């Protein structure tokens, strides 16, 4: 079974600063996908960034980037130039293809951006 | 992408009654998923709904309590039956596409309060 662990229940960051959210996972699979989702108070889950396990290059989406360490099974999210709109719950997720694309979510990190 | 409309967005229900939540997708999808998210917690998969077959339930969830319908490739319902206060939660509908690395798309969720 796949497990996803987020060890930081809550974090805060000053506006315009950089913050890193941690995520580790456990799997015996070699081919899989990792995601970070954001859930603001509106409850709508929004995809932040995606990483394919077979790609060594870390994914980047504007202010969001990941540090993917496959051997260590670590997948952290770095948010640069934090903005007030980044305040949300962030969920790390694991997906193994060919299983109906079932997702496994971590417990979430509540991020607050302080003005 | 996929746009998901979920109804109702919230409801307050009496103990012992049932509530049916609807999920409408703007395009045909094979896999639909129903999640429960208890306050401040992560997403827990209730079941996977496939068109033309019985839903597949995760451990701890049973069909009598959470019957699911999937009459076509764009629509599904989840019923929460014989509700108790412990069923108070957010219920989320999700779809993924059967392409490698397909992201999950989510409805806006249904906030259920049982009194």
XYZ file of C-alpha atoms in Angstrom:
230
model
C 0.000 0.000 0.000
C 1.049 3.531 -0.644
C 1.380 6.010 2.209
C 1.993 9.733 2.015
C 3.288 11.657 5.027
C 3.289 15.391 5.606
C 5.027 16.082 8.889
C 4.155 19.785 9.131
C 0.501 20.287 10.132
C 0.841 24.073 10.099
C 3.295 26.576 8.695
C 3.461 30.314 8.237
C 5.547 32.602 6.059
C 5.908 36.313 5.610
C 4.595 37.750 2.398
C 7.278 37.766 -0.351
C 9.380 35.197 1.496
C 10.055 31.585 0.531
C 8.630 28.525 2.268
C 9.163 24.793 1.795
C 6.545 22.163 2.556
C 7.722 18.621 3.166
C 6.307 15.357 1.899
C 7.552 11.790 2.045
C 5.960 8.691 0.639
C 6.361 4.978 0.748
C 5.975 2.740 -2.265
C 7.529 -0.258 -3.931
C 6.584 1.028 -7.357
C 9.094 2.437 -9.798
C 6.663 4.276 -12.052
C 4.321 6.737 -10.439
C 3.284 10.380 -10.259
C 3.387 12.897 -7.457
C 1.231 15.977 -7.060
C 0.757 18.967 -4.834
C -2.801 20.210 -4.482
C -3.960 23.423 -2.851
C -7.301 23.730 -1.044
C -8.218 27.314 -0.141
C -11.133 28.109 2.187
C -13.465 27.816 -0.803
C -12.814 24.033 -0.591
C -11.965 23.776 -4.289
C -8.978 21.476 -4.799
C -6.535 23.030 -7.249
C -3.543 21.336 -8.840
C -0.337 23.196 -8.035
C 2.314 21.032 -9.621
C 2.950 17.507 -10.914
C 6.087 15.350 -11.091
C 6.666 12.144 -13.043
C 8.857 9.713 -11.121
C 10.819 8.732 -14.201
C 11.926 12.322 -14.764
C 14.968 13.429 -12.827
C 14.382 17.098 -13.530
C 12.373 18.838 -10.835
C 9.068 20.293 -11.978
C 8.549 24.050 -11.885
C 5.414 26.157 -12.289
C 6.075 29.880 -11.944
C 6.645 30.502 -8.207
C 6.200 26.838 -7.331
C 8.909 24.228 -7.619
C 9.598 20.808 -6.191
C 12.639 19.013 -4.852
C 12.088 15.406 -5.886
C 14.460 12.900 -4.308
C 13.382 9.511 -5.604
C 15.820 7.413 -3.609
C 14.816 9.169 -0.407
C 11.128 9.109 -1.437
C 10.872 12.791 -0.730
C 8.838 15.384 -2.608
C 8.948 18.872 -1.113
C 7.217 21.976 -2.454
C 8.931 25.347 -2.500
C 6.837 28.477 -2.798
C 8.824 31.574 -3.698
C 7.682 35.160 -3.294
C 4.742 34.037 -1.151
C 1.472 35.861 -1.726
C -1.584 36.256 0.483
C -3.542 34.117 -1.972
C -1.229 31.207 -1.231
C -2.896 30.809 2.163
C -4.504 27.361 1.985
C -4.220 23.710 2.889
C -1.632 21.935 0.766
C -1.920 18.223 0.103
C 0.797 15.994 -1.290
C -0.572 13.127 -3.363
C 0.705 9.923 -4.943
C -0.781 8.261 -7.987
C 0.104 4.902 -9.436
C -0.913 4.588 -13.058
C -2.778 1.585 -14.367
C -4.800 1.258 -11.181
C -7.615 3.492 -12.352
C -5.532 6.530 -11.440
C -6.349 6.220 -7.758
C -4.851 8.968 -5.620
C -3.409 8.716 -2.124
C -3.284 11.952 -0.153
C -1.154 13.128 2.725
C -2.652 14.673 5.836
C -2.082 18.204 4.618
C -0.166 21.292 5.695
C -2.034 24.456 6.569
C -0.042 27.393 5.219
C -0.682 30.955 6.327
C 0.935 33.862 4.518
C 1.364 36.790 6.875
C 1.113 40.291 5.432
C -9.428 19.681 -18.064
C -12.753 18.725 -16.535
C -15.349 20.926 -14.887
C -17.305 19.253 -12.114
C -20.573 20.535 -10.710
C -21.471 19.117 -7.325
C -24.823 19.645 -5.590
C -25.777 20.602 -2.964
C -22.867 22.730 -1.811
C -24.012 22.377 1.779
C -26.860 20.943 3.781
C -27.998 20.501 7.349
C -29.830 17.227 7.879
C -31.664 15.509 10.661
C -30.292 12.362 12.239
C -31.698 9.228 10.624
C -32.431 10.789 7.245
C -30.569 10.358 3.947
C -28.949 12.833 1.589
C -28.072 12.301 -2.061
C -25.178 14.264 -3.506
C -24.955 14.757 -7.250
C -21.840 15.055 -9.366
C -22.014 16.219 -12.978
C -18.953 16.330 -15.256
C -18.749 18.386 -18.434
C -17.183 15.535 -20.395
C -17.197 11.750 -20.435
C -14.885 10.125 -17.923
C -14.358 6.496 -17.035
C -13.375 6.783 -13.402
C -15.222 8.792 -10.769
C -14.259 8.847 -7.129
C -16.040 9.868 -3.950
C -14.020 11.167 -1.001
C -14.835 12.196 2.538
C -12.883 14.987 4.195
C -13.519 15.414 7.903
C -12.810 18.836 9.395
C -9.141 19.721 9.209
C -8.188 16.333 7.832
C -7.132 14.752 4.578
C -9.215 13.116 1.901
C -10.340 9.553 2.484
C -11.524 7.568 -0.505
C -15.000 6.146 -0.023
C -15.450 4.354 -3.332
C -14.683 4.265 -7.026
C -17.679 4.501 -9.344
C -17.464 2.939 -12.780
C -20.175 3.224 -15.368
C -22.003 -0.028 -15.922
C -20.703 -1.860 -12.867
C -20.985 -1.853 -9.104
C -18.955 0.698 -7.221
C -15.819 -0.505 -5.480
C -15.742 0.443 -1.801
C -12.705 1.041 0.370
C -12.207 -0.604 3.720
C -14.557 0.857 6.300
C -17.216 1.937 3.813
C -20.176 -0.195 2.795
C -22.787 0.015 0.084
C -25.721 0.044 2.485
C -24.422 3.203 4.118
C -23.066 4.917 0.987
C -24.967 3.680 -2.073
C -23.584 5.044 -5.337
C -25.134 5.315 -8.753
C -23.288 5.794 -12.031
C -25.900 5.794 -14.784
C -23.645 7.264 -17.489
C -20.160 8.599 -18.163
C -20.879 12.135 -16.960
C -22.947 11.674 -13.806
C -22.830 9.996 -10.411
C -24.615 10.216 -7.087
C -23.542 9.363 -3.567
C -26.175 8.825 -0.894
C -25.337 9.107 2.778
C -27.952 6.914 4.453
C -29.372 6.855 7.960
C -27.171 9.753 8.935
C -25.649 10.354 12.338
C -23.581 13.320 13.584
C -20.434 11.302 12.811
C -21.284 11.644 9.118
C -20.826 15.412 9.323
C -18.064 16.049 6.830
C -17.195 17.397 3.418
C -17.892 15.001 0.567
C -15.954 15.472 -2.654
C -16.453 14.082 -6.122
C -13.376 13.608 -8.278
C -12.519 12.410 -11.762
C -9.307 11.513 -13.486
C -8.481 10.793 -17.066
C -7.012 7.501 -18.131
C -3.910 9.060 -19.551
C -0.483 8.698 -18.049
C -0.098 11.095 -15.187
C -3.647 12.353 -15.496
C -4.404 14.811 -12.763
C -7.456 14.567 -10.562
C -10.197 17.161 -10.894
C -12.535 17.905 -8.014
C -15.978 19.256 -7.421
C -16.338 22.067 -4.930
C -17.516 19.660 -2.277
C -20.653 19.235 -0.202
C -20.486 20.338 3.416
C -22.844 18.095 5.362
C -23.884 18.781 8.932
C -26.022 16.220 10.736
C -27.935 17.420 13.772
